[in-house]
Amino acid sequence: MSGTLWGLGVGPGDPELLTTKAIRLLGSLPVLAWPAPLEGDGMARSIAAAYIPAGKVEIAIRLSFRPERDDTDEAYGKAAESIAGHLAAGRDVGVLCEGDPLFFGSFIYLLNRLRGRFATRVVPGVSSPMAAAAMAVRPLALLDDAVAIIPATRPDAQIRALLEPAEAAVLMKVGRHLPRIKALLAAMGLLECAVAVERATLADQRILPLAEAETLSYFSVILVHP
């Protein structure tokens, strides 16, 4: 029988936020894969490191993480075939994914290539909007609020169109887009009700009013709730 492909959500950064199911599978699955920079372990494996025993077969999916993402298809294509070899041989494979595997998750690149060929299961993880809201103690939504989740990489006109009908919003992937996003929210009268959370749940996390933020990393979200 073929093995099963597992998407394992490892949460936003704090290792104590992994689910008991994810921890159990990290211990039992024979093969683990994870996205990583060209050198080093990468964030997903670092989060889960304490729960990974020695002796695993590990597949590092090496990526440059350039904004153009021009090496993404090739890297995940090669990884998919390597993983497929293990699955075809009957070995289960767990793919570690920051946050939740199906919420902007890198696991989706592999899922799209391997779905239909092998059995697939997903263990959800705590995603960054929920983690950021918890750290800032800021409600994401109440009753019938509509919440917009918007990548800051989108053009201003699209972001505005998504923000206008929503009662609350989460802007993700902020990083170098911070000045543009601040200007847009200010123009919409939303800057004063926006909070920035950088590297939520990690030891070096920052929480501050967006109006005071001068720089933010890619691993930041902006919570907007008038």
mmCIF file with all atom_site columns, C-alpha atoms in Angstrom:
data_model
loop_
_atom_site.group_PDB
_atom_site.id
_atom_site.type_symbol
_atom_site.label_atom_id
_atom_site.label_alt_id
_atom_site.label_comp_id
_atom_site.label_asym_id
_atom_site.label_entity_id
_atom_site.label_seq_id
_atom_site.pdbx_PDB_ins_code
_atom_site.Cartn_x
_atom_site.Cartn_y
_atom_site.Cartn_z
_atom_site.occupancy
_atom_site.B_iso_or_equiv
_atom_site.pdbx_formal_charge
_atom_site.auth_seq_id
_atom_site.auth_comp_id
_atom_site.auth_asym_id
_atom_site.auth_atom_id
_atom_site.pdbx_PDB_model_num
ATOM 1   C CA . MET A 1 1   ? 0.000   0.000  0.000  1.00 0.00 ? 1   MET A CA 1
ATOM 2   C CA . SER A 1 2   ? 1.069   3.575  -0.636 1.00 0.00 ? 2   SER A CA 1
ATOM 3   C CA . GLY A 1 3   ? 1.861   5.882  2.239  1.00 0.00 ? 3   GLY A CA 1
ATOM 4   C CA . THR A 1 4   ? -0.205  8.869  3.332  1.00 0.00 ? 4   THR A CA 1
ATOM 5   C CA . LEU A 1 5   ? 0.761   12.482 2.767  1.00 0.00 ? 5   LEU A CA 1
ATOM 6   C CA . TRP A 1 6   ? 0.238   14.537 5.925  1.00 0.00 ? 6   TRP A CA 1
ATOM 7   C CA . GLY A 1 7   ? 0.097   18.331 6.090  1.00 0.00 ? 7   GLY A CA 1
ATOM 8   C CA . LEU A 1 8   ? 1.153   19.254 9.623  1.00 0.00 ? 8   LEU A CA 1
ATOM 9   C CA . GLY A 1 9   ? 0.361   22.729 10.897 1.00 0.00 ? 9   GLY A CA 1
ATOM 10  C CA . VAL A 1 10  ? 3.015   23.755 13.424 1.00 0.00 ? 10  VAL A CA 1
ATOM 11  C CA . GLY A 1 11  ? 1.494   27.093 14.383 1.00 0.00 ? 11  GLY A CA 1
ATOM 12  C CA . PRO A 1 12  ? 2.867   30.635 14.361 1.00 0.00 ? 12  PRO A CA 1
ATOM 13  C CA . GLY A 1 13  ? 6.077   30.166 16.317 1.00 0.00 ? 13  GLY A CA 1
ATOM 14  C CA . ASP A 1 14  ? 5.584   29.159 19.957 1.00 0.00 ? 14  ASP A CA 1
ATOM 15  C CA . PRO A 1 15  ? 6.303   25.380 20.112 1.00 0.00 ? 15  PRO A CA 1
ATOM 16  C CA . GLU A 1 16  ? 3.728   25.005 22.907 1.00 0.00 ? 16  GLU A CA 1
ATOM 17  C CA . LEU A 1 17  ? 0.977   25.886 20.410 1.00 0.00 ? 17  LEU A CA 1
ATOM 18  C CA . LEU A 1 18  ? 1.415   22.673 18.418 1.00 0.00 ? 18  LEU A CA 1
ATOM 19  C CA . THR A 1 19  ? -1.538  20.329 18.772 1.00 0.00 ? 19  THR A CA 1
ATOM 20  C CA . THR A 1 20  ? -1.103  17.010 20.528 1.00 0.00 ? 20  THR A CA 1
ATOM 21  C CA . LYS A 1 21  ? -1.953  15.302 17.245 1.00 0.00 ? 21  LYS A CA 1
ATOM 22  C CA . ALA A 1 22  ? 0.814   17.131 15.385 1.00 0.00 ? 22  ALA A CA 1
ATOM 23  C CA . ILE A 1 23  ? 3.300   16.246 18.133 1.00 0.00 ? 23  ILE A CA 1
ATOM 24  C CA . ARG A 1 24  ? 2.294   12.578 17.989 1.00 0.00 ? 24  ARG A CA 1
ATOM 25  C CA . LEU A 1 25  ? 2.716   12.451 14.229 1.00 0.00 ? 25  LEU A CA 1
ATOM 26  C CA . LEU A 1 26  ? 6.077   14.208 14.348 1.00 0.00 ? 26  LEU A CA 1
ATOM 27  C CA . GLY A 1 27  ? 7.222   11.347 16.507 1.00 0.00 ? 27  GLY A CA 1
ATOM 28  C CA . SER A 1 28  ? 5.742   8.548  14.429 1.00 0.00 ? 28  SER A CA 1
ATOM 29  C CA . LEU A 1 29  ? 6.019   9.549  10.774 1.00 0.00 ? 29  LEU A CA 1
ATOM 30  C CA . PRO A 1 30  ? 9.176   8.149  9.153  1.00 0.00 ? 30  PRO A CA 1
ATOM 31  C CA . VAL A 1 31  ? 9.697   10.996 6.656  1.00 0.00 ? 31  VAL A CA 1
ATOM 32  C CA . LEU A 1 32  ? 9.375   14.742 7.253  1.00 0.00 ? 32  LEU A CA 1
ATOM 33  C CA . ALA A 1 33  ? 9.611   17.554 4.709  1.00 0.00 ? 33  ALA A CA 1
ATOM 34  C CA . TRP A 1 34  ? 9.724   21.282 5.285  1.00 0.00 ? 34  TRP A CA 1
ATOM 35  C CA . PRO A 1 35  ? 10.339  24.522 3.363  1.00 0.00 ? 35  PRO A CA 1
ATOM 36  C CA . ALA A 1 36  ? 13.672  26.131 4.113  1.00 0.00 ? 36  ALA A CA 1
ATOM 37  C CA . PRO A 1 37  ? 15.956  28.911 2.931  1.00 0.00 ? 37  PRO A CA 1
ATOM 38  C CA . LEU A 1 38  ? 18.987  28.029 0.825  1.00 0.00 ? 38  LEU A CA 1
ATOM 39  C CA . GLU A 1 39  ? 20.891  27.465 4.084  1.00 0.00 ? 39  GLU A CA 1
ATOM 40  C CA . GLY A 1 40  ? 19.591  26.483 7.516  1.00 0.00 ? 40  GLY A CA 1
ATOM 41  C CA . ASP A 1 41  ? 16.507  24.753 8.854  1.00 0.00 ? 41  ASP A CA 1
ATOM 42  C CA . GLY A 1 42  ? 13.736  27.241 8.152  1.00 0.00 ? 42  GLY A CA 1
ATOM 43  C CA . MET A 1 43  ? 11.024  28.444 10.483 1.00 0.00 ? 43  MET A CA 1
ATOM 44  C CA . ALA A 1 44  ? 8.650   25.456 10.320 1.00 0.00 ? 44  ALA A CA 1
ATOM 45  C CA . ARG A 1 45  ? 11.305  22.952 11.372 1.00 0.00 ? 45  ARG A CA 1
ATOM 46  C CA . SER A 1 46  ? 12.657  25.299 14.033 1.00 0.00 ? 46  SER A CA 1
ATOM 47  C CA . ILE A 1 47  ? 9.205   25.534 15.609 1.00 0.00 ? 47  ILE A CA 1
ATOM 48  C CA . ALA A 1 48  ? 8.815   21.763 15.678 1.00 0.00 ? 48  ALA A CA 1
ATOM 49  C CA . ALA A 1 49  ? 12.434  20.857 16.478 1.00 0.00 ? 49  ALA A CA 1
ATOM 50  C CA . ALA A 1 50  ? 11.823  19.821 20.091 1.00 0.00 ? 50  ALA A CA 1
ATOM 51  C CA . TYR A 1 51  ? 9.316   17.191 18.962 1.00 0.00 ? 51  TYR A CA 1
ATOM 52  C CA . ILE A 1 52  ? 11.381  15.604 16.171 1.00 0.00 ? 52  ILE A CA 1
ATOM 53  C CA . PRO A 1 53  ? 13.337  12.548 17.331 1.00 0.00 ? 53  PRO A CA 1
ATOM 54  C CA . ALA A 1 54  ? 16.576  11.470 15.719 1.00 0.00 ? 54  ALA A CA 1
ATOM 55  C CA . GLY A 1 55  ? 16.511  9.029  12.838 1.00 0.00 ? 55  GLY A CA 1
ATOM 56  C CA . LYS A 1 56  ? 13.937  10.690 10.599 1.00 0.00 ? 56  LYS A CA 1
ATOM 57  C CA . VAL A 1 57  ? 14.392  10.961 6.858  1.00 0.00 ? 57  VAL A CA 1
ATOM 58  C CA . GLU A 1 58  ? 14.172  14.693 6.256  1.00 0.00 ? 58  GLU A CA 1
ATOM 59  C CA . ILE A 1 59  ? 13.582  16.571 3.013  1.00 0.00 ? 59  ILE A CA 1
ATOM 60  C CA . ALA A 1 60  ? 14.489  20.257 3.055  1.00 0.00 ? 60  ALA A CA 1
ATOM 61  C CA . ILE A 1 61  ? 12.697  22.135 0.274  1.00 0.00 ? 61  ILE A CA 1
ATOM 62  C CA . ARG A 1 62  ? 15.290  24.804 -0.500 1.00 0.00 ? 62  ARG A CA 1
ATOM 63  C CA . LEU A 1 63  ? 13.910  28.156 -1.622 1.00 0.00 ? 63  LEU A CA 1
ATOM 64  C CA . SER A 1 64  ? 15.435  31.586 -2.165 1.00 0.00 ? 64  SER A CA 1
ATOM 65  C CA . PHE A 1 65  ? 12.274  33.353 -0.896 1.00 0.00 ? 65  PHE A CA 1
ATOM 66  C CA . ARG A 1 66  ? 12.843  36.111 -3.456 1.00 0.00 ? 66  ARG A CA 1
ATOM 67  C CA . PRO A 1 67  ? 9.769   38.339 -3.955 1.00 0.00 ? 67  PRO A CA 1
ATOM 68  C CA . GLU A 1 68  ? 9.536   37.099 -7.547 1.00 0.00 ? 68  GLU A CA 1
ATOM 69  C CA . ARG A 1 69  ? 9.220   33.484 -6.322 1.00 0.00 ? 69  ARG A CA 1
ATOM 70  C CA . ASP A 1 70  ? 10.838  32.441 -9.571 1.00 0.00 ? 70  ASP A CA 1
ATOM 71  C CA . ASP A 1 71  ? 12.247  29.234 -8.105 1.00 0.00 ? 71  ASP A CA 1
ATOM 72  C CA . THR A 1 72  ? 9.057   28.081 -6.350 1.00 0.00 ? 72  THR A CA 1
ATOM 73  C CA . ASP A 1 73  ? 7.667   25.781 -9.047 1.00 0.00 ? 73  ASP A CA 1
ATOM 74  C CA . GLU A 1 74  ? 10.964  24.019 -9.624 1.00 0.00 ? 74  GLU A CA 1
ATOM 75  C CA . ALA A 1 75  ? 11.681  23.541 -5.911 1.00 0.00 ? 75  ALA A CA 1
ATOM 76  C CA . TYR A 1 76  ? 8.244   22.144 -5.109 1.00 0.00 ? 76  TYR A CA 1
ATOM 77  C CA . GLY A 1 77  ? 8.223   20.052 -8.266 1.00 0.00 ? 77  GLY A CA 1
ATOM 78  C CA . LYS A 1 78  ? 11.449  18.332 -7.217 1.00 0.00 ? 78  LYS A CA 1
ATOM 79  C CA . ALA A 1 79  ? 10.219  17.949 -3.654 1.00 0.00 ? 79  ALA A CA 1
ATOM 80  C CA . ALA A 1 80  ? 6.926   16.444 -4.840 1.00 0.00 ? 80  ALA A CA 1
ATOM 81  C CA . GLU A 1 81  ? 8.721   13.745 -6.804 1.00 0.00 ? 81  GLU A CA 1
ATOM 82  C CA . SER A 1 82  ? 11.019  12.947 -3.890 1.00 0.00 ? 82  SER A CA 1
ATOM 83  C CA . ILE A 1 83  ? 8.024   12.714 -1.559 1.00 0.00 ? 83  ILE A CA 1
ATOM 84  C CA . ALA A 1 84  ? 6.126   10.643 -4.131 1.00 0.00 ? 84  ALA A CA 1
ATOM 85  C CA . GLY A 1 85  ? 8.949   8.105  -4.093 1.00 0.00 ? 85  GLY A CA 1
ATOM 86  C CA . HIS A 1 86  ? 8.593   7.605  -0.361 1.00 0.00 ? 86  HIS A CA 1
ATOM 87  C CA . LEU A 1 87  ? 4.799   7.442  -0.555 1.00 0.00 ? 87  LEU A CA 1
ATOM 88  C CA . ALA A 1 88  ? 4.910   4.906  -3.381 1.00 0.00 ? 88  ALA A CA 1
ATOM 89  C CA . ALA A 1 89  ? 7.211   2.768  -1.235 1.00 0.00 ? 89  ALA A CA 1
ATOM 90  C CA . GLY A 1 90  ? 4.629   2.781  1.561  1.00 0.00 ? 90  GLY A CA 1
ATOM 91  C CA . ARG A 1 91  ? 6.225   5.376  3.794  1.00 0.00 ? 91  ARG A CA 1
ATOM 92  C CA . ASP A 1 92  ? 4.022   8.119  5.279  1.00 0.00 ? 92  ASP A CA 1
ATOM 93  C CA . VAL A 1 93  ? 5.361   11.653 4.837  1.00 0.00 ? 93  VAL A CA 1
ATOM 94  C CA . GLY A 1 94  ? 4.639   14.667 7.019  1.00 0.00 ? 94  GLY A CA 1
ATOM 95  C CA . VAL A 1 95  ? 5.054   18.147 5.556  1.00 0.00 ? 95  VAL A CA 1
ATOM 96  C CA . LEU A 1 96  ? 5.670   20.796 8.215  1.00 0.00 ? 96  LEU A CA 1
ATOM 97  C CA . CYS A 1 97  ? 3.926   24.092 7.578  1.00 0.00 ? 97  CYS A CA 1
ATOM 98  C CA . GLU A 1 98  ? 3.987   27.318 9.592  1.00 0.00 ? 98  GLU A CA 1
ATOM 99  C CA . GLY A 1 99  ? 0.552   28.278 10.826 1.00 0.00 ? 99  GLY A CA 1
ATOM 100 C CA . ASP A 1 100 ? -2.110  26.175 9.130  1.00 0.00 ? 100 ASP A CA 1
ATOM 101 C CA . PRO A 1 101 ? -1.311  24.056 6.045  1.00 0.00 ? 101 PRO A CA 1
ATOM 102 C CA . LEU A 1 102 ? -4.320  25.287 4.056  1.00 0.00 ? 102 LEU A CA 1
ATOM 103 C CA . PHE A 1 103 ? -4.204  28.970 5.017  1.00 0.00 ? 103 PHE A CA 1
ATOM 104 C CA . PHE A 1 104 ? -1.604  30.546 2.718  1.00 0.00 ? 104 PHE A CA 1
ATOM 105 C CA . GLY A 1 105 ? 0.361   27.365 3.481  1.00 0.00 ? 105 GLY A CA 1
ATOM 106 C CA . SER A 1 106 ? 3.364   26.117 1.535  1.00 0.00 ? 106 SER A CA 1
ATOM 107 C CA . PHE A 1 107 ? 1.816   22.648 1.818  1.00 0.00 ? 107 PHE A CA 1
ATOM 108 C CA . ILE A 1 108 ? -0.673  23.642 -0.887 1.00 0.00 ? 108 ILE A CA 1
ATOM 109 C CA . TYR A 1 109 ? 2.090   23.549 -3.530 1.00 0.00 ? 109 TYR A CA 1
ATOM 110 C CA . LEU A 1 110 ? 2.634   19.870 -2.747 1.00 0.00 ? 110 LEU A CA 1
ATOM 111 C CA . LEU A 1 111 ? -1.045  19.111 -2.311 1.00 0.00 ? 111 LEU A CA 1
ATOM 112 C CA . ASN A 1 112 ? -1.771  20.375 -5.827 1.00 0.00 ? 112 ASN A CA 1
ATOM 113 C CA . ARG A 1 113 ? 0.910   18.102 -7.251 1.00 0.00 ? 113 ARG A CA 1
ATOM 114 C CA . LEU A 1 114 ? 0.174   14.942 -5.261 1.00 0.00 ? 114 LEU A CA 1
ATOM 115 C CA . ARG A 1 115 ? -3.568  15.028 -4.610 1.00 0.00 ? 115 ARG A CA 1
ATOM 116 C CA . GLY A 1 116 ? -5.265  12.159 -6.408 1.00 0.00 ? 116 GLY A CA 1
ATOM 117 C CA . ARG A 1 117 ? -2.094  10.063 -6.472 1.00 0.00 ? 117 ARG A CA 1
ATOM 118 C CA . PHE A 1 118 ? -1.865  9.411  -2.734 1.00 0.00 ? 118 PHE A CA 1
ATOM 119 C CA . ALA A 1 119 ? -4.087  9.534  0.328  1.00 0.00 ? 119 ALA A CA 1
ATOM 120 C CA . THR A 1 120 ? -3.827  12.946 1.972  1.00 0.00 ? 120 THR A CA 1
ATOM 121 C CA . ARG A 1 121 ? -4.698  14.181 5.444  1.00 0.00 ? 121 ARG A CA 1
ATOM 122 C CA . VAL A 1 122 ? -4.229  17.533 7.163  1.00 0.00 ? 122 VAL A CA 1
ATOM 123 C CA . VAL A 1 123 ? -3.676  18.487 10.807 1.00 0.00 ? 123 VAL A CA 1
ATOM 124 C CA . PRO A 1 124 ? -4.740  22.111 11.280 1.00 0.00 ? 124 PRO A CA 1
ATOM 125 C CA . GLY A 1 125 ? -2.545  24.580 13.111 1.00 0.00 ? 125 GLY A CA 1
ATOM 126 C CA . VAL A 1 126 ? -2.951  27.945 14.792 1.00 0.00 ? 126 VAL A CA 1
ATOM 127 C CA . SER A 1 127 ? -2.801  30.542 12.019 1.00 0.00 ? 127 SER A CA 1
ATOM 128 C CA . SER A 1 128 ? -1.191  33.961 12.305 1.00 0.00 ? 128 SER A CA 1
ATOM 129 C CA . PRO A 1 129 ? -4.412  36.055 12.469 1.00 0.00 ? 129 PRO A CA 1
ATOM 130 C CA . MET A 1 130 ? -5.639  34.037 15.451 1.00 0.00 ? 130 MET A CA 1
ATOM 131 C CA . ALA A 1 131 ? -2.225  34.160 17.097 1.00 0.00 ? 131 ALA A CA 1
ATOM 132 C CA . ALA A 1 132 ? -1.875  37.912 16.535 1.00 0.00 ? 132 ALA A CA 1
ATOM 133 C CA . ALA A 1 133 ? -5.343  38.606 17.917 1.00 0.00 ? 133 ALA A CA 1
ATOM 134 C CA . ALA A 1 134 ? -4.588  36.497 20.990 1.00 0.00 ? 134 ALA A CA 1
ATOM 135 C CA . MET A 1 135 ? -1.269  38.235 21.656 1.00 0.00 ? 135 MET A CA 1
ATOM 136 C CA . ALA A 1 136 ? -2.810  41.689 21.224 1.00 0.00 ? 136 ALA A CA 1
ATOM 137 C CA . VAL A 1 137 ? -6.023  40.659 23.018 1.00 0.00 ? 137 VAL A CA 1
ATOM 138 C CA . ARG A 1 138 ? -7.984  42.190 20.136 1.00 0.00 ? 138 ARG A CA 1
ATOM 139 C CA . PRO A 1 139 ? -11.213 40.528 18.930 1.00 0.00 ? 139 PRO A CA 1
ATOM 140 C CA . LEU A 1 140 ? -11.179 39.519 15.283 1.00 0.00 ? 140 LEU A CA 1
ATOM 141 C CA . ALA A 1 141 ? -14.961 39.459 14.914 1.00 0.00 ? 141 ALA A CA 1
ATOM 142 C CA . LEU A 1 142 ? -18.180 39.505 16.890 1.00 0.00 ? 142 LEU A CA 1
ATOM 143 C CA . LEU A 1 143 ? -21.666 38.229 16.015 1.00 0.00 ? 143 LEU A CA 1
ATOM 144 C CA . ASP A 1 144 ? -22.169 38.710 12.267 1.00 0.00 ? 144 ASP A CA 1
ATOM 145 C CA . ASP A 1 145 ? -19.061 40.803 11.558 1.00 0.00 ? 145 ASP A CA 1
ATOM 146 C CA . ALA A 1 146 ? -17.539 40.269 8.144  1.00 0.00 ? 146 ALA A CA 1
ATOM 147 C CA . VAL A 1 147 ? -13.756 39.890 8.306  1.00 0.00 ? 147 VAL A CA 1
ATOM 148 C CA . ALA A 1 148 ? -11.545 40.557 5.285  1.00 0.00 ? 148 ALA A CA 1
ATOM 149 C CA . ILE A 1 149 ? -8.184  38.771 5.147  1.00 0.00 ? 149 ILE A CA 1
ATOM 150 C CA . ILE A 1 150 ? -6.019  40.619 2.656  1.00 0.00 ? 150 ILE A CA 1
ATOM 151 C CA . PRO A 1 151 ? -2.407  40.184 1.498  1.00 0.00 ? 151 PRO A CA 1
ATOM 152 C CA . ALA A 1 152 ? -0.649  43.549 1.638  1.00 0.00 ? 152 ALA A CA 1
ATOM 153 C CA . THR A 1 153 ? 0.948   42.615 -1.675 1.00 0.00 ? 153 THR A CA 1
ATOM 154 C CA . ARG A 1 154 ? -2.283  43.500 -3.521 1.00 0.00 ? 154 ARG A CA 1
ATOM 155 C CA . PRO A 1 155 ? -2.703  46.890 -5.230 1.00 0.00 ? 155 PRO A CA 1
ATOM 156 C CA . ASP A 1 156 ? -4.214  49.716 -3.194 1.00 0.00 ? 156 ASP A CA 1
ATOM 157 C CA . ALA A 1 157 ? -7.442  49.786 -5.180 1.00 0.00 ? 157 ALA A CA 1
ATOM 158 C CA . GLN A 1 158 ? -8.081  46.100 -4.504 1.00 0.00 ? 158 GLN A CA 1
ATOM 159 C CA . ILE A 1 159 ? -7.284  46.435 -0.806 1.00 0.00 ? 159 ILE A CA 1
ATOM 160 C CA . ARG A 1 160 ? -9.629  49.403 -0.498 1.00 0.00 ? 160 ARG A CA 1
ATOM 161 C CA . ALA A 1 161 ? -12.406 47.498 -2.293 1.00 0.00 ? 161 ALA A CA 1
ATOM 162 C CA . LEU A 1 162 ? -12.049 44.603 0.148  1.00 0.00 ? 162 LEU A CA 1
ATOM 163 C CA . LEU A 1 163 ? -11.825 46.816 3.242  1.00 0.00 ? 163 LEU A CA 1
ATOM 164 C CA . GLU A 1 164 ? -14.829 49.027 2.545  1.00 0.00 ? 164 GLU A CA 1
ATOM 165 C CA . PRO A 1 165 ? -17.602 46.425 3.049  1.00 0.00 ? 165 PRO A CA 1
ATOM 166 C CA . ALA A 1 166 ? -15.900 44.648 5.986  1.00 0.00 ? 166 ALA A CA 1
ATOM 167 C CA . GLU A 1 167 ? -16.391 45.312 9.705  1.00 0.00 ? 167 GLU A CA 1
ATOM 168 C CA . ALA A 1 168 ? -12.873 44.070 10.482 1.00 0.00 ? 168 ALA A CA 1
ATOM 169 C CA . ALA A 1 169 ? -9.763  43.111 8.565  1.00 0.00 ? 169 ALA A CA 1
ATOM 170 C CA . VAL A 1 170 ? -6.427  41.339 8.780  1.00 0.00 ? 170 VAL A CA 1
ATOM 171 C CA . LEU A 1 171 ? -3.638  42.507 6.489  1.00 0.00 ? 171 LEU A CA 1
ATOM 172 C CA . MET A 1 172 ? -0.888  39.947 6.017  1.00 0.00 ? 172 MET A CA 1
ATOM 173 C CA . LYS A 1 173 ? 2.569   39.765 4.422  1.00 0.00 ? 173 LYS A CA 1
ATOM 174 C CA . VAL A 1 174 ? 3.202   43.377 5.345  1.00 0.00 ? 174 VAL A CA 1
ATOM 175 C CA . GLY A 1 175 ? 6.995   43.834 5.337  1.00 0.00 ? 175 GLY A CA 1
ATOM 176 C CA . ARG A 1 176 ? 8.154   46.309 2.688  1.00 0.00 ? 176 ARG A CA 1
ATOM 177 C CA . HIS A 1 177 ? 4.558   47.318 1.937  1.00 0.00 ? 177 HIS A CA 1
ATOM 178 C CA . LEU A 1 178 ? 4.167   49.060 5.322  1.00 0.00 ? 178 LEU A CA 1
ATOM 179 C CA . PRO A 1 179 ? 4.409   52.717 4.144  1.00 0.00 ? 179 PRO A CA 1
ATOM 180 C CA . ARG A 1 180 ? 1.841   52.157 1.408  1.00 0.00 ? 180 ARG A CA 1
ATOM 181 C CA . ILE A 1 181 ? -0.570  50.323 3.726  1.00 0.00 ? 181 ILE A CA 1
ATOM 182 C CA . LYS A 1 182 ? -0.290  53.010 6.418  1.00 0.00 ? 182 LYS A CA 1
ATOM 183 C CA . ALA A 1 183 ? -1.056  55.721 3.871  1.00 0.00 ? 183 ALA A CA 1
ATOM 184 C CA . LEU A 1 184 ? -4.056  53.810 2.545  1.00 0.00 ? 184 LEU A CA 1
ATOM 185 C CA . LEU A 1 185 ? -5.519  53.151 6.004  1.00 0.00 ? 185 LEU A CA 1
ATOM 186 C CA . ALA A 1 186 ? -4.957  56.780 6.970  1.00 0.00 ? 186 ALA A CA 1
ATOM 187 C CA . ALA A 1 187 ? -6.831  57.920 3.861  1.00 0.00 ? 187 ALA A CA 1
ATOM 188 C CA . MET A 1 188 ? -9.713  55.622 4.816  1.00 0.00 ? 188 MET A CA 1
ATOM 189 C CA . GLY A 1 189 ? -9.797  56.860 8.412  1.00 0.00 ? 189 GLY A CA 1
ATOM 190 C CA . LEU A 1 190 ? -8.705  53.470 9.753  1.00 0.00 ? 190 LEU A CA 1
ATOM 191 C CA . LEU A 1 191 ? -5.119  54.093 10.855 1.00 0.00 ? 191 LEU A CA 1
ATOM 192 C CA . GLU A 1 192 ? -5.983  54.832 14.487 1.00 0.00 ? 192 GLU A CA 1
ATOM 193 C CA . CYS A 1 193 ? -7.902  51.562 14.907 1.00 0.00 ? 193 CYS A CA 1
ATOM 194 C CA . ALA A 1 194 ? -5.123  49.394 13.442 1.00 0.00 ? 194 ALA A CA 1
ATOM 195 C CA . VAL A 1 195 ? -2.598  47.390 15.460 1.00 0.00 ? 195 VAL A CA 1
ATOM 196 C CA . ALA A 1 196 ? 0.556   45.759 14.120 1.00 0.00 ? 196 ALA A CA 1
ATOM 197 C CA . VAL A 1 197 ? 1.734   42.405 15.471 1.00 0.00 ? 197 VAL A CA 1
ATOM 198 C CA . GLU A 1 198 ? 5.157   41.204 14.372 1.00 0.00 ? 198 GLU A CA 1
ATOM 199 C CA . ARG A 1 199 ? 6.393   37.620 14.902 1.00 0.00 ? 199 ARG A CA 1
ATOM 200 C CA . ALA A 1 200 ? 3.381   36.726 17.040 1.00 0.00 ? 200 ALA A CA 1
ATOM 201 C CA . THR A 1 201 ? 4.028   34.302 19.955 1.00 0.00 ? 201 THR A CA 1
ATOM 202 C CA . LEU A 1 202 ? 7.819   34.392 19.532 1.00 0.00 ? 202 LEU A CA 1
ATOM 203 C CA . ALA A 1 203 ? 10.195  35.800 22.117 1.00 0.00 ? 203 ALA A CA 1
ATOM 204 C CA . ASP A 1 204 ? 10.933  38.846 19.949 1.00 0.00 ? 204 ASP A CA 1
ATOM 205 C CA . GLN A 1 205 ? 7.340   39.648 19.059 1.00 0.00 ? 205 GLN A CA 1
ATOM 206 C CA . ARG A 1 206 ? 6.273   43.305 18.846 1.00 0.00 ? 206 ARG A CA 1
ATOM 207 C CA . ILE A 1 207 ? 2.780   44.721 19.332 1.00 0.00 ? 207 ILE A CA 1
ATOM 208 C CA . LEU A 1 208 ? 2.231   48.403 18.645 1.00 0.00 ? 208 LEU A CA 1
ATOM 209 C CA . PRO A 1 209 ? -0.269  50.849 17.183 1.00 0.00 ? 209 PRO A CA 1
ATOM 210 C CA . LEU A 1 210 ? 0.184   50.822 13.436 1.00 0.00 ? 210 LEU A CA 1
ATOM 211 C CA . ALA A 1 211 ? 0.609   54.598 13.442 1.00 0.00 ? 211 ALA A CA 1
ATOM 212 C CA . GLU A 1 212 ? 3.836   54.124 15.453 1.00 0.00 ? 212 GLU A CA 1
ATOM 213 C CA . ALA A 1 213 ? 5.302   51.336 13.282 1.00 0.00 ? 213 ALA A CA 1
ATOM 214 C CA . GLU A 1 214 ? 8.235   52.472 11.142 1.00 0.00 ? 214 GLU A CA 1
ATOM 215 C CA . THR A 1 215 ? 9.342   49.027 9.973  1.00 0.00 ? 215 THR A CA 1
ATOM 216 C CA . LEU A 1 216 ? 7.746   45.580 10.009 1.00 0.00 ? 216 LEU A CA 1
ATOM 217 C CA . SER A 1 217 ? 9.021   42.213 8.835  1.00 0.00 ? 217 SER A CA 1
ATOM 218 C CA . TYR A 1 218 ? 7.270   39.876 6.422  1.00 0.00 ? 218 TYR A CA 1
ATOM 219 C CA . PHE A 1 219 ? 6.081   37.898 9.467  1.00 0.00 ? 219 PHE A CA 1
ATOM 220 C CA . SER A 1 220 ? 3.721   40.651 10.567 1.00 0.00 ? 220 SER A CA 1
ATOM 221 C CA . VAL A 1 221 ? -0.016  41.194 10.441 1.00 0.00 ? 221 VAL A CA 1
ATOM 222 C CA . ILE A 1 222 ? -2.148  44.291 10.867 1.00 0.00 ? 222 ILE A CA 1
ATOM 223 C CA . LEU A 1 223 ? -5.434  43.955 12.736 1.00 0.00 ? 223 LEU A CA 1
ATOM 224 C CA . VAL A 1 224 ? -8.108  46.490 11.864 1.00 0.00 ? 224 VAL A CA 1
ATOM 225 C CA . HIS A 1 225 ? -11.284 46.610 13.944 1.00 0.00 ? 225 HIS A CA 1
ATOM 226 C CA . PRO A 1 226 ? -13.059 49.986 14.274 1.00 0.00 ? 226 PRO A CA 1
#
